[in-house]
XYZ file of C-alpha atoms in Angstrom:
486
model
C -1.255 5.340 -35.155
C 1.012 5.174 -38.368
C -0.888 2.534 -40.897
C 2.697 1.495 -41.661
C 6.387 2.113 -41.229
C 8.481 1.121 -44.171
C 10.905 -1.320 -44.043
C 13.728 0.296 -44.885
C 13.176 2.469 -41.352
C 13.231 -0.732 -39.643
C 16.063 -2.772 -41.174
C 17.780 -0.683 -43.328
C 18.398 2.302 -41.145
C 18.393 0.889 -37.519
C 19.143 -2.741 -38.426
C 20.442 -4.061 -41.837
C 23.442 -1.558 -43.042
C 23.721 -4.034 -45.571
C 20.880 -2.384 -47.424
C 23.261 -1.603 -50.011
C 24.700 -5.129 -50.615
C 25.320 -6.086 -53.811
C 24.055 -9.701 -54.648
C 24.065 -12.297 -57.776
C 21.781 -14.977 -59.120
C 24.464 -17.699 -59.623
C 22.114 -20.561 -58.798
C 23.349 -23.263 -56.282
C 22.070 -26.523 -55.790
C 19.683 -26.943 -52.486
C 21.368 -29.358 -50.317
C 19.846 -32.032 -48.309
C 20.903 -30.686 -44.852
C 23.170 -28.564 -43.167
C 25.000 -25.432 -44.142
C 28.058 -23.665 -46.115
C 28.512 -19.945 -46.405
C 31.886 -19.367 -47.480
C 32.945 -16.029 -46.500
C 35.855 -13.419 -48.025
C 36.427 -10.028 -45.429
C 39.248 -8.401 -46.610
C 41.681 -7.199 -45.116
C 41.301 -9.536 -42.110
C 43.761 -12.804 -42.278
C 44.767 -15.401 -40.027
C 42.112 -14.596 -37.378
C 38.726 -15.850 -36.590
C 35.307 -13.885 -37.439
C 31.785 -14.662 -36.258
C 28.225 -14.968 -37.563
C 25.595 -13.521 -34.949
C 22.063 -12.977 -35.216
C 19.271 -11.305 -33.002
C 17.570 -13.321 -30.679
C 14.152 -11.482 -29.682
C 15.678 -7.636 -28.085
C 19.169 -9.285 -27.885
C 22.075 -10.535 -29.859
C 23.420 -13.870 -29.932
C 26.127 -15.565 -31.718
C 25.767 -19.138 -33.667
C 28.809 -19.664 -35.827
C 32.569 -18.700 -36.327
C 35.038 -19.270 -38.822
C 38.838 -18.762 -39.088
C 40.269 -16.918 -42.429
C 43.179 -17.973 -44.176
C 45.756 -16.002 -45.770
C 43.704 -14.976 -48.513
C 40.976 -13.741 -46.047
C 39.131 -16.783 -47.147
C 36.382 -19.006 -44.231
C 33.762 -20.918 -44.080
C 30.354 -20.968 -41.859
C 29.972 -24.392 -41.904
C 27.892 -27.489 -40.085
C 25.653 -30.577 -40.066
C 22.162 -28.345 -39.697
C 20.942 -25.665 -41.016
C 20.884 -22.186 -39.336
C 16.601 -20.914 -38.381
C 15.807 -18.214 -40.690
C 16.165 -14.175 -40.389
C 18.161 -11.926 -40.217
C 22.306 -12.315 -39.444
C 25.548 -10.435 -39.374
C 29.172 -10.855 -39.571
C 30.987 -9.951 -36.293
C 34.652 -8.906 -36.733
C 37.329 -10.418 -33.946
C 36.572 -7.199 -32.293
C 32.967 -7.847 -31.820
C 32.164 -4.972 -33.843
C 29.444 -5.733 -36.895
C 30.288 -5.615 -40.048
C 27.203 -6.123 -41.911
C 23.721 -8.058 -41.897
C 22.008 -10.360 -44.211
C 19.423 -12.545 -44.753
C 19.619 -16.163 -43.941
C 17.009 -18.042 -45.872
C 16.380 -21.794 -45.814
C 19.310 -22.618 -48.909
C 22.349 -21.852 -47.000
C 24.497 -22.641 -49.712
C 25.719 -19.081 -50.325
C 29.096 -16.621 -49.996
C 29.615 -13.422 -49.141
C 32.083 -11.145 -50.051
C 32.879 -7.996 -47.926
C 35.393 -5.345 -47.042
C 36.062 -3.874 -43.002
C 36.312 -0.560 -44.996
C 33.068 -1.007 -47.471
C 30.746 -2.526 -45.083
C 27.673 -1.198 -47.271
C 28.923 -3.024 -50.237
C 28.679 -6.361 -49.217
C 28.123 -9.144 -51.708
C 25.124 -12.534 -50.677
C 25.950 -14.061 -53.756
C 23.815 -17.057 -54.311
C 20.444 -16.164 -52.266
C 17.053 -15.420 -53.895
C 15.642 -14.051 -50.224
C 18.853 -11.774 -50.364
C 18.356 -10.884 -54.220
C 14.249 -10.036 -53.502
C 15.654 -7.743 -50.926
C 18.035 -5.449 -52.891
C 15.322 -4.940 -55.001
C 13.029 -3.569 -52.475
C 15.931 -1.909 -50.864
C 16.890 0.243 -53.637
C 12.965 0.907 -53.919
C 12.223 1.699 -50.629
C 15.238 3.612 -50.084
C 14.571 6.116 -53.094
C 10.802 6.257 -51.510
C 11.561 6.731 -48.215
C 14.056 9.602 -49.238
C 10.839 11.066 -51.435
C 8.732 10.395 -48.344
C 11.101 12.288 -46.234
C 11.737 15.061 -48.689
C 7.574 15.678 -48.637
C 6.812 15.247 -44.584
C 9.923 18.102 -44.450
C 7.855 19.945 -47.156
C 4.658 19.316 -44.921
C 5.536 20.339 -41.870
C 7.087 24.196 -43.300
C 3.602 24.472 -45.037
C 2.306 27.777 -44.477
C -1.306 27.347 -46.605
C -3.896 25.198 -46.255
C -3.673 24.193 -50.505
C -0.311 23.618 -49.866
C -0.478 21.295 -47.160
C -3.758 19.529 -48.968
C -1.580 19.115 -51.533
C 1.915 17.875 -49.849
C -0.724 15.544 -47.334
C -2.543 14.333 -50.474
C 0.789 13.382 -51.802
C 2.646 11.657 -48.794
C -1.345 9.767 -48.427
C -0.673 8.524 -52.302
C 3.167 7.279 -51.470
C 2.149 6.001 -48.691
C 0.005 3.590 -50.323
C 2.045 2.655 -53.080
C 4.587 1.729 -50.877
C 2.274 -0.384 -48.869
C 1.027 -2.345 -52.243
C 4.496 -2.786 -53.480
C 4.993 -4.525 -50.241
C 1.531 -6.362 -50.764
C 3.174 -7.759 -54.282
C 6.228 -8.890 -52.483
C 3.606 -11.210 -49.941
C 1.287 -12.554 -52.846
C 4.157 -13.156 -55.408
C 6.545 -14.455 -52.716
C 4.735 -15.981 -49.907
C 7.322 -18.099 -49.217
C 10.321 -15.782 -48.475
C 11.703 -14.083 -45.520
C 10.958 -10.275 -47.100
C 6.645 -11.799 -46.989
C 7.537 -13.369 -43.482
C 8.765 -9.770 -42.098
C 6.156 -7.783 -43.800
C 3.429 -9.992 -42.780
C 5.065 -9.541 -38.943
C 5.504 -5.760 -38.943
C 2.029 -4.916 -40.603
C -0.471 -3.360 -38.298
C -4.047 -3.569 -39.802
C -5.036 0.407 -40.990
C -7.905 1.882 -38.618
C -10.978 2.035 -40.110
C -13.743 4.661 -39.612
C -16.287 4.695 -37.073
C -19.297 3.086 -38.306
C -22.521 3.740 -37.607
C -25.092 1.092 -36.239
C -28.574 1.732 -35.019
C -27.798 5.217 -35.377
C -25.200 5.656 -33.186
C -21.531 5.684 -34.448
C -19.841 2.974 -32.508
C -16.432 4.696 -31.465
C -14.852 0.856 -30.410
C -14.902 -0.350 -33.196
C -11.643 0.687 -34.406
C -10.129 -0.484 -31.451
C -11.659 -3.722 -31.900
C -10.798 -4.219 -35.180
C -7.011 -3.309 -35.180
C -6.749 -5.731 -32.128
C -8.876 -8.726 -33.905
C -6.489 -8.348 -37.132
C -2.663 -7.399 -35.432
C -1.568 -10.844 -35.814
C -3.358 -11.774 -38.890
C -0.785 -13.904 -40.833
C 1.443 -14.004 -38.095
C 1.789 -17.646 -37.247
C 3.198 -17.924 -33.339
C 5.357 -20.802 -33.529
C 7.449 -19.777 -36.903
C 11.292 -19.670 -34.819
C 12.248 -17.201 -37.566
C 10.283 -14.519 -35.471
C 13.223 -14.838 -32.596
C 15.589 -13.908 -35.481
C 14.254 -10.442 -35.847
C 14.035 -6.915 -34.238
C 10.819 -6.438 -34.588
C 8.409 -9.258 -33.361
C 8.870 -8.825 -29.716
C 8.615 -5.102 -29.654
C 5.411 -5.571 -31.900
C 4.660 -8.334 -29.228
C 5.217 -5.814 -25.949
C 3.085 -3.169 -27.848
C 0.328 -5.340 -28.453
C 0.114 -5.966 -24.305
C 1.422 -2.677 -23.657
C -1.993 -1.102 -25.800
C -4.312 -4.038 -26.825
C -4.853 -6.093 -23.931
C -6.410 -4.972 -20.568
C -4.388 -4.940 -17.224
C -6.903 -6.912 -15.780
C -5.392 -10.595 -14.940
C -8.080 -12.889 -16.568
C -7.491 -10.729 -19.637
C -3.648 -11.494 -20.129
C -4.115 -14.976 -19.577
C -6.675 -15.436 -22.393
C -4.111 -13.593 -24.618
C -0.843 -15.570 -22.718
C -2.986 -18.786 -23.270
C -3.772 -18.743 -27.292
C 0.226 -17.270 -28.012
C 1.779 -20.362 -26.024
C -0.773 -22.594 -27.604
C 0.064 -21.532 -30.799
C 3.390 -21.407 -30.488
C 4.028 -24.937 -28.974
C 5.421 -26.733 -31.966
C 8.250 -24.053 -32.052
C 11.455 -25.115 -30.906
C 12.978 -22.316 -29.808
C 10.299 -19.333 -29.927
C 7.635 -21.961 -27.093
C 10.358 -21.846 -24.647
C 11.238 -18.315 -25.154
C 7.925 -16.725 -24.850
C 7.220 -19.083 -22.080
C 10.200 -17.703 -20.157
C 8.853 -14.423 -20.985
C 5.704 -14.264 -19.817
C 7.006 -16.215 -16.686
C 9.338 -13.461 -16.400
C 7.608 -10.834 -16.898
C 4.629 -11.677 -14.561
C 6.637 -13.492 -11.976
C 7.710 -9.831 -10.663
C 4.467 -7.616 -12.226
C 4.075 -4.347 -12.966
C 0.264 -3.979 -11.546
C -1.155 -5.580 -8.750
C -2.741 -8.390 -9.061
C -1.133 -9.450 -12.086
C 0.589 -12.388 -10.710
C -2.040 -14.636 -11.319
C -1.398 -14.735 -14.604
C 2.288 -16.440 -13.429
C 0.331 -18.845 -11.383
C -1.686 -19.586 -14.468
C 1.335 -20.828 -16.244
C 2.942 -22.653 -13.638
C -0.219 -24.454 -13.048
C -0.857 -25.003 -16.830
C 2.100 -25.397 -18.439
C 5.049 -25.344 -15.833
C 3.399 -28.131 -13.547
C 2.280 -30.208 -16.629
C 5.888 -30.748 -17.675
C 7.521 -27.935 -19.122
C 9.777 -27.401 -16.028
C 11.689 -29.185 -18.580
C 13.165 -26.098 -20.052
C 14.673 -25.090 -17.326
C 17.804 -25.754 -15.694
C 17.630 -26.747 -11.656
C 18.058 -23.261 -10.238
C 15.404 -21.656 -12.505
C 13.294 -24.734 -11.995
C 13.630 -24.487 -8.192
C 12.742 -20.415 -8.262
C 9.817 -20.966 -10.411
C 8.579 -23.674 -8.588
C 8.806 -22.144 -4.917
C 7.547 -18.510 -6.271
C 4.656 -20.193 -7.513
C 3.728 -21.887 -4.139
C 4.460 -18.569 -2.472
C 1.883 -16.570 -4.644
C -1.324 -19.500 -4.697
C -2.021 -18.664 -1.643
C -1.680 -14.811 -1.513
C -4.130 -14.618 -4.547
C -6.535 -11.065 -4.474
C -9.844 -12.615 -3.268
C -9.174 -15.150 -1.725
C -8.712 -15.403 1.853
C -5.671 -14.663 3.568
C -3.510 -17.005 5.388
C -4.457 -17.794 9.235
C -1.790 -15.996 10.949
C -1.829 -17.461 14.836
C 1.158 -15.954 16.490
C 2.193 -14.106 19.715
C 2.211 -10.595 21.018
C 4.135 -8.825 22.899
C 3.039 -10.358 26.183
C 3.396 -13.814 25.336
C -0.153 -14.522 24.399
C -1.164 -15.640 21.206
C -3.354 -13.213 18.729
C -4.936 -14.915 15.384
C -5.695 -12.270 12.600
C -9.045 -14.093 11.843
C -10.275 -13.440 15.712
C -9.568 -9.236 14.536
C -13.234 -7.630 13.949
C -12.795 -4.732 11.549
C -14.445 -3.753 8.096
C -10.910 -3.700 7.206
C -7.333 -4.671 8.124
C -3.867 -3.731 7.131
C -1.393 -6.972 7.924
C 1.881 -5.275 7.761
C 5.166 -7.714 8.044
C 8.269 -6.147 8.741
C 11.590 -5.708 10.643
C 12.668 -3.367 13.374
C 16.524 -2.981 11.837
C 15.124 -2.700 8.168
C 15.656 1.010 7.548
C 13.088 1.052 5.411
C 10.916 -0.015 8.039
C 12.009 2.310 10.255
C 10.679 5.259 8.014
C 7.686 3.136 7.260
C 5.871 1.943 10.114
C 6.081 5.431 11.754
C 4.106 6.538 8.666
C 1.430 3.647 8.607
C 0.542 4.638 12.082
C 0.145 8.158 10.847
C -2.525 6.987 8.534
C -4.145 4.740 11.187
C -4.760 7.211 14.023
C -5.189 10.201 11.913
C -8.180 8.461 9.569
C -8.104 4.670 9.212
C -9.196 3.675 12.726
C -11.895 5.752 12.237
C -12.996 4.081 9.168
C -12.891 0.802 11.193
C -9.623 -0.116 9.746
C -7.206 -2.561 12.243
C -3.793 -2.820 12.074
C -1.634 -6.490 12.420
C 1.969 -6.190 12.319
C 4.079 -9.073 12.575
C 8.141 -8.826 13.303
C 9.112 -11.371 11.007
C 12.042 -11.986 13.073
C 11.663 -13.937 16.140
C 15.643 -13.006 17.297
C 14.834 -9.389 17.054
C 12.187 -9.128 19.985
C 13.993 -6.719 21.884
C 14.667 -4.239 19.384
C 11.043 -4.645 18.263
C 8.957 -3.710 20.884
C 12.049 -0.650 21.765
C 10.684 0.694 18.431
C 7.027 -0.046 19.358
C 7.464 1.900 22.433
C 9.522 4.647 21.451
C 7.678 5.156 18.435
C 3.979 4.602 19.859
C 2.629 2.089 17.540
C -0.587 2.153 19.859
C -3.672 0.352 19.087
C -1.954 -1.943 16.579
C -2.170 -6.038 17.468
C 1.231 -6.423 17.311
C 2.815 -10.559 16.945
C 5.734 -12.311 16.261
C 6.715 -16.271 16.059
C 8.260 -17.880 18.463
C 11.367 -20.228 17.599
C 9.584 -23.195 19.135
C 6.404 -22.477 16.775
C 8.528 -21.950 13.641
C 10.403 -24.974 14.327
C 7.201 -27.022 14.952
C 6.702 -26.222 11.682
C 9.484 -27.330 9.860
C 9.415 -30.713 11.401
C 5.631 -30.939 10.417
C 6.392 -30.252 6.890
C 3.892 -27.136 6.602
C 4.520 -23.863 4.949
C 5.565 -20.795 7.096
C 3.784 -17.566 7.040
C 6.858 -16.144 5.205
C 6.024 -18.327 1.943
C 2.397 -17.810 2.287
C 2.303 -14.105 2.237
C 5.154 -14.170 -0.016
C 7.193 -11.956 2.051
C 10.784 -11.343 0.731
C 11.156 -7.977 1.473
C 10.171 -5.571 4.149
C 8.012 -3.942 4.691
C 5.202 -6.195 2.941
C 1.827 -4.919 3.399
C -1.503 -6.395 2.454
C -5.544 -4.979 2.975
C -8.259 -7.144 3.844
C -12.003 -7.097 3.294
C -14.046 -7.997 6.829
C -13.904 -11.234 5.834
C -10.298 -11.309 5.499
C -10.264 -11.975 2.032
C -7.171 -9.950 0.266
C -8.151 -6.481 -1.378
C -4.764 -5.096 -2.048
C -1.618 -6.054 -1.504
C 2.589 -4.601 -2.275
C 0.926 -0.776 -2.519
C 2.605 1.951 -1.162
C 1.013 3.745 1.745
C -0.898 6.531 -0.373
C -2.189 4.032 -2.636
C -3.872 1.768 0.518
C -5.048 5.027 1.989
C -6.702 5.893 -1.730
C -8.272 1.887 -1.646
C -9.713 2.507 1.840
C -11.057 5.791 1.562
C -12.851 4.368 -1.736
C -13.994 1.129 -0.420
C -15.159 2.914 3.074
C -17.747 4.982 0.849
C -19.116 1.977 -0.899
């Protein structure tokens, strides 16, 4: 892991190509609210240019502002813009260059379509700081680059001890000139991005009792990756770099396991609550992001925030059709939940009788929902049955497979018979017993199991408590063969 990357490989390369900007100190008087950023961008006239800024991995823009004849506008309005990091957008929607926008938005800017790396902030001390570090970091990182070239073409070991020794030594003094910046300037947006990009260095393995413990690294690099890193700052939206950190973190810090993320989903939101923008934005992406999961099982942690912060008022941020999908896909995965028992399913077979999944005796059993004109099905089901007669029934493994379409009983047992789906209990409901339903006011089967695509499978214990559930094949024939030996 690299103790550091320097800012300049962040901003200035990927992100800022106003790196080179040229800025003054002409001092402006802080006003009470609001903001006014006159703007010159030669050789545009008569037309209308735009100030953007990123908004976590996107791009958004906030402001516009027509130019006279004399290329001449104004950003201009009643409140004041949240800090980061900004660009001018040209009527073409092409950047010109970035800045800084600190909390005295009382500066100009000066720039040319033609010269976008000589930009002028005139008026901004958070835009001053950082031409001084960018001219530093820029002549490092070039020194920096210039010795890792060196390193790598090394063909001696004194010469590489030498050239490592050397990058070791810039590294550091890089890494205390940014430490000045955040003790001498705690307050400015430079300390603010620092203090955000920083992961804490690894330390060595200590030794306790006599044994080296080889987690502690680990554990201290996650205990420190957000130390002064405060969640509900809105400025953290207006750069590239927080949410990436962010994913990483998850992505490399935090276990898969469900109770895990919600611990770490729990004290983020918490802390971020008094932000304005950056609450509702993480909310939306952890909703997001573990509506649909990656990994089984994950979806409790969605059900954790609907039930914590969603159902406790914070539908709120949401407009009705969001509102409405959160809402019913949270319903839809309570009661689908790994452990817990599975929905009764009470519905009829083939002959007309009716078959309950709870009367099925089997150390194990595979409901499988699904639709005899799905295509996808119709590669499917032929293959489950493979696994069943060729090794699951003999692991005491039974197979329920519901049509989940009560107009499509011909077709359904056609395929049943043509493709020998033997020894499966095999069920469907009727019309009248789905229309019962409705008029009681009860959920269907289709919102308990959470079924909105086909096939859906799920694997039950002997109790018919949920093991597994949206696996493919291989991996349910991998849970059962491992379970069976247990």
């Amino acid at each position: 892991m690299k103790k550091y990357v320097l800012l300049s490989g962040w901003i200035l390369s990927c992100l800022l190509s106003v790196a080179q900007t040229k800025t003054a100190t002409k001092s402006v008087p802080k006003p009470a609210s609001g903001r006014n950023i006159p703007i010159t961008l030669t050789p545009l006239k008569n037309c209308k240019v735009y100030l953007g800024s990123y908004l976590g991995t996107g791009r958004t823009l906030v402001d516009s502002a027509m130019l006279n004849e004399k290329s001449q506008g104004v950003f201009k309005g009643d409140k004041k813009l949240p800090g980061g990091i900004y660009f001018v957008v040209s009527p073409q929607m092409t950047i010109q260059f970035e800045l800084l926008m600190d909390d005295i938005q009382q500066f100009t800017i000066k720039g040319d379509t033609s010269l976008k790396d000589q930009a002028e902030i005139i008026g901004s001390k958070d835009n001053d700081l950082f031409k001084t570090y960018t001219a530093y970091s820029v002549e490092k990182g070039q020194l920096r680059q210039q010795l890792s070239t060196a390193y790598k073409a090394a063909t001696n070991k004194a010469d590489s001890t030498r050239l490592y020794n050397s990058l070791t030594t810039l590294d550091k003094e890089v890494q205390q000139y940014r430490t000045n910046i955040i003790q001498q300037h705690p307050n400015s947006l430079l300390a603010m991005f620092f203090n955000t990009m920083k992961t804490p260095e690894t330390p060595a393995i200590p030794v306790v009792n006599g044994k080296p413990d080889s987690t502690y690294p680990f554990r201290y690099v996650k205990e420190h990756f957000w130390d002064d890193v405060a969640f509900n700052d809105d400025r953290l939206l207006r750069t590239p770099f927080f949410e990436p950190k962010l994913d990483d973190y998850f992505r490399y810090y935090v276990s898969p396991e469900p109770d895990s993320i919600i611990e770490e989903v729990k004290y983020i939101l918490l802390s971020a609550r008094t932000g304005k923008e950056i609450y509702p934005y993480l909310l939306t992406k952890f909703t997001n992001k573990y509506m649909n999961p990656e990994f089984m099982g994950q979806d409790k942690v969605f059900v954790y925030l609907f039930e914590n912060f969603y159902a406790k008022g914070d539908t709120m941020i949401l407009n009705p059709a969001s509102r409405k999908t959160v809402t019913e896909r949270a319903y839809s995965l309570m009661a689908n939940q790994l452990g817990k028992p599975a929905p009764v399913l009470n519905l009829t077979d083939t002959t007309g009788k009716t078959v309950s999944l709870y009367n099925l005796k089997s150390e194990f059993t595979v409901v499988a929902f699904w639709d005899p004109n799905c295509g996808h099905c119709k590669d499917e089901m032929p293959r489950l049955d493979s696994f069943y007669q060729n090794k699951w029934k003999a692991l005491g493994v039974a197979v329920y497979g519901v049509n989940i379409y009560e107009n499509e009983v011909p077709a359904w047992k056609k395929f049943i018979t043509e493709k020998k789906l033997s020894g499966w209990t095999h069920a469907y409901q009727t019309k009248a017993a789905k229309d019962a339903e409705e008029r009681a006011g009860v959920p269907n089967y289709r919102q308990l199991y959470d079924i909105f695509k086909t096939p859906t499978l799920y694997l039950l214990d002997k109790e018919k408590r949920i093991i597994a559930k949206q696996l493919s094949l291989e991996q349910f024939d991998d849970l059962i063969t491992t379970k069976s030996k247990l």
